[in-house]
Amino acid sequence: MSSFDESDAFEGASLAARAMAARPAPYLDDLNPAQREAVEALDGPVLMLAGAGTGKTKALTTRLVHLLNTGRARPNEILSVTFTNKAAREMKSR
Ligand SMILES: Nc1ncnc2c1ncn2[C@@H]1O[C@H](COP(=O)(O)OP(=O)(O)O)[C@@H](O)[C@H]1O
Ligand SMILES: [Mg+2]
């Protein structure tokens, strides 16, 4: 007869987390090395300081994709805030 205890549940969860982390992430191939570093740094805050048109918004929106794709966050756990309606529309469409 099979039994079930908390350690089985823990191992199951960690297996699911590992499976999520191993999902393909083709969107990373579209990034330059600095963007990729920012996108893959999921443990804590990241400050991106760069000039206009250098790819900050691309990195930011891809980081959100990466959080979701790796299972690190659910959509309802993400708050994405920006300063202007134009920027908000751009973030939403991307
Ligand atoms: N690594 C990249 N390779 C090709 N195009 C990119 C890359 N990063 C950004 N872009 C493109 O460059 C333009 C500016 O990027 P964007 O993220 O809006 O810059 P920023 O937010 O810094 O002003 C956009 O058209 C974007 O799609
Ligand atoms: Mg921008």
Short mmCIF file of N, CA, C and O in Angstrom, two decimals, residues 31-42 44-52 54-64 91:
data_model
loop_
_atom_site.label_atom_id
_atom_site.label_comp_id
_atom_site.label_asym_id
_atom_site.label_seq_id
_atom_site.Cartn_x
_atom_site.Cartn_y
_atom_site.Cartn_z
N LEU A 31 17.99 38.73 -26.59
CA LEU A 31 18.55 39.75 -25.70
C LEU A 31 20.06 39.88 -25.87
O LEU A 31 20.74 38.89 -26.17
N ASN A 32 20.57 41.09 -25.62
CA ASN A 32 22.04 41.23 -25.56
C ASN A 32 22.51 40.78 -24.17
O ASN A 32 21.68 40.54 -23.28
N PRO A 33 23.82 40.64 -23.95
CA PRO A 33 24.30 40.08 -22.68
C PRO A 33 23.84 40.87 -21.44
O PRO A 33 23.47 40.26 -20.42
N ALA A 34 23.82 42.21 -21.52
CA ALA A 34 23.41 43.00 -20.35
C ALA A 34 21.92 42.78 -20.07
O ALA A 34 21.51 42.64 -18.91
N GLN A 35 21.11 42.74 -21.14
CA GLN A 35 19.68 42.49 -20.95
C GLN A 35 19.46 41.10 -20.36
O GLN A 35 18.65 40.91 -19.45
N ARG A 36 20.20 40.16 -20.88
CA ARG A 36 20.02 38.78 -20.42
C ARG A 36 20.37 38.65 -18.93
O ARG A 36 19.68 37.95 -18.17
N GLU A 37 21.42 39.34 -18.54
CA GLU A 37 21.80 39.30 -17.12
C GLU A 37 20.68 39.87 -16.25
O GLU A 37 20.34 39.31 -15.20
N ALA A 38 20.08 40.98 -16.69
CA ALA A 38 18.98 41.59 -15.93
C ALA A 38 17.76 40.68 -15.89
O ALA A 38 17.10 40.55 -14.85
N VAL A 39 17.47 40.03 -17.00
CA VAL A 39 16.28 39.18 -17.09
C VAL A 39 16.44 37.92 -16.23
O VAL A 39 15.50 37.45 -15.60
N GLU A 40 17.67 37.39 -16.18
CA GLU A 40 17.88 36.13 -15.45
C GLU A 40 18.11 36.35 -13.96
O GLU A 40 18.14 35.38 -13.19
N ALA A 41 18.28 37.60 -13.53
CA ALA A 41 18.46 37.88 -12.11
C ALA A 41 17.08 37.99 -11.46
O ALA A 41 16.51 39.07 -11.36
N LEU A 42 16.54 36.85 -11.05
CA LEU A 42 15.17 36.83 -10.53
C LEU A 42 15.13 36.89 -9.01
O LEU A 42 14.06 37.02 -8.42
N GLY A 44 15.45 38.99 -6.26
CA GLY A 44 15.58 40.33 -5.70
C GLY A 44 15.59 41.41 -6.75
O GLY A 44 15.41 41.14 -7.93
N PRO A 45 15.79 42.65 -6.30
CA PRO A 45 15.64 43.80 -7.19
C PRO A 45 16.79 43.93 -8.20
O PRO A 45 17.90 43.48 -7.96
N VAL A 46 16.44 44.54 -9.35
CA VAL A 46 17.44 44.85 -10.38
C VAL A 46 17.25 46.31 -10.77
O VAL A 46 16.12 46.74 -11.00
N LEU A 47 18.32 47.07 -10.83
CA LEU A 47 18.28 48.44 -11.32
C LEU A 47 18.89 48.46 -12.72
O LEU A 47 20.04 48.04 -12.90
N MET A 48 18.11 48.92 -13.71
CA MET A 48 18.64 49.04 -15.07
C MET A 48 18.80 50.52 -15.39
O MET A 48 17.81 51.25 -15.46
N LEU A 49 20.02 50.94 -15.57
CA LEU A 49 20.32 52.34 -15.90
C LEU A 49 20.97 52.36 -17.27
O LEU A 49 22.07 51.85 -17.45
N ALA A 50 20.27 52.94 -18.26
CA ALA A 50 20.83 53.01 -19.61
C ALA A 50 20.09 54.08 -20.38
O ALA A 50 18.98 54.49 -20.00
N GLY A 51 20.66 54.53 -21.47
CA GLY A 51 20.08 55.61 -22.26
C GLY A 51 18.79 55.21 -22.97
O GLY A 51 18.41 54.02 -22.98
N ALA A 52 18.15 56.21 -23.58
CA ALA A 52 16.91 55.97 -24.32
C ALA A 52 17.18 55.06 -25.51
O ALA A 52 18.21 55.19 -26.18
N THR A 54 17.88 51.91 -25.60
CA THR A 54 18.91 50.88 -25.45
C THR A 54 18.35 49.51 -25.08
O THR A 54 19.10 48.54 -25.00
N GLY A 55 17.02 49.44 -24.84
CA GLY A 55 16.41 48.13 -24.59
C GLY A 55 16.00 47.87 -23.15
O GLY A 55 15.83 46.71 -22.76
N LYS A 56 15.78 48.93 -22.37
CA LYS A 56 15.34 48.73 -20.98
C LYS A 56 13.93 48.12 -20.92
O LYS A 56 13.69 47.18 -20.17
N THR A 57 13.00 48.69 -21.71
CA THR A 57 11.63 48.18 -21.67
C THR A 57 11.58 46.74 -22.17
O THR A 57 10.86 45.90 -21.62
N LYS A 58 12.37 46.47 -23.20
CA LYS A 58 12.44 45.08 -23.70
C LYS A 58 12.91 44.14 -22.59
O LYS A 58 12.34 43.06 -22.40
N ALA A 59 13.94 44.55 -21.85
CA ALA A 59 14.46 43.71 -20.77
C ALA A 59 13.41 43.56 -19.66
O ALA A 59 13.20 42.46 -19.13
N LEU A 60 12.76 44.67 -19.34
CA LEU A 60 11.76 44.64 -18.26
C LEU A 60 10.61 43.71 -18.61
O LEU A 60 10.20 42.86 -17.79
N THR A 61 10.06 43.85 -19.82
CA THR A 61 8.91 43.01 -20.20
C THR A 61 9.35 41.55 -20.33
O THR A 61 8.60 40.64 -19.97
N THR A 62 10.57 41.31 -20.80
CA THR A 62 11.04 39.93 -20.92
C THR A 62 11.27 39.32 -19.54
O THR A 62 11.06 38.13 -19.33
N ARG A 63 11.67 40.16 -18.58
CA ARG A 63 11.85 39.66 -17.21
C ARG A 63 10.50 39.18 -16.64
O ARG A 63 10.44 38.18 -15.91
N LEU A 64 9.43 39.90 -16.97
CA LEU A 64 8.10 39.46 -16.53
C LEU A 64 7.76 38.12 -17.16
O LEU A 64 7.25 37.20 -16.49
N MET A 91 4.01 48.92 -22.36
CA MET A 91 4.27 47.73 -21.53
C MET A 91 3.19 46.69 -21.75
O MET A 91 3.47 45.50 -21.87
#
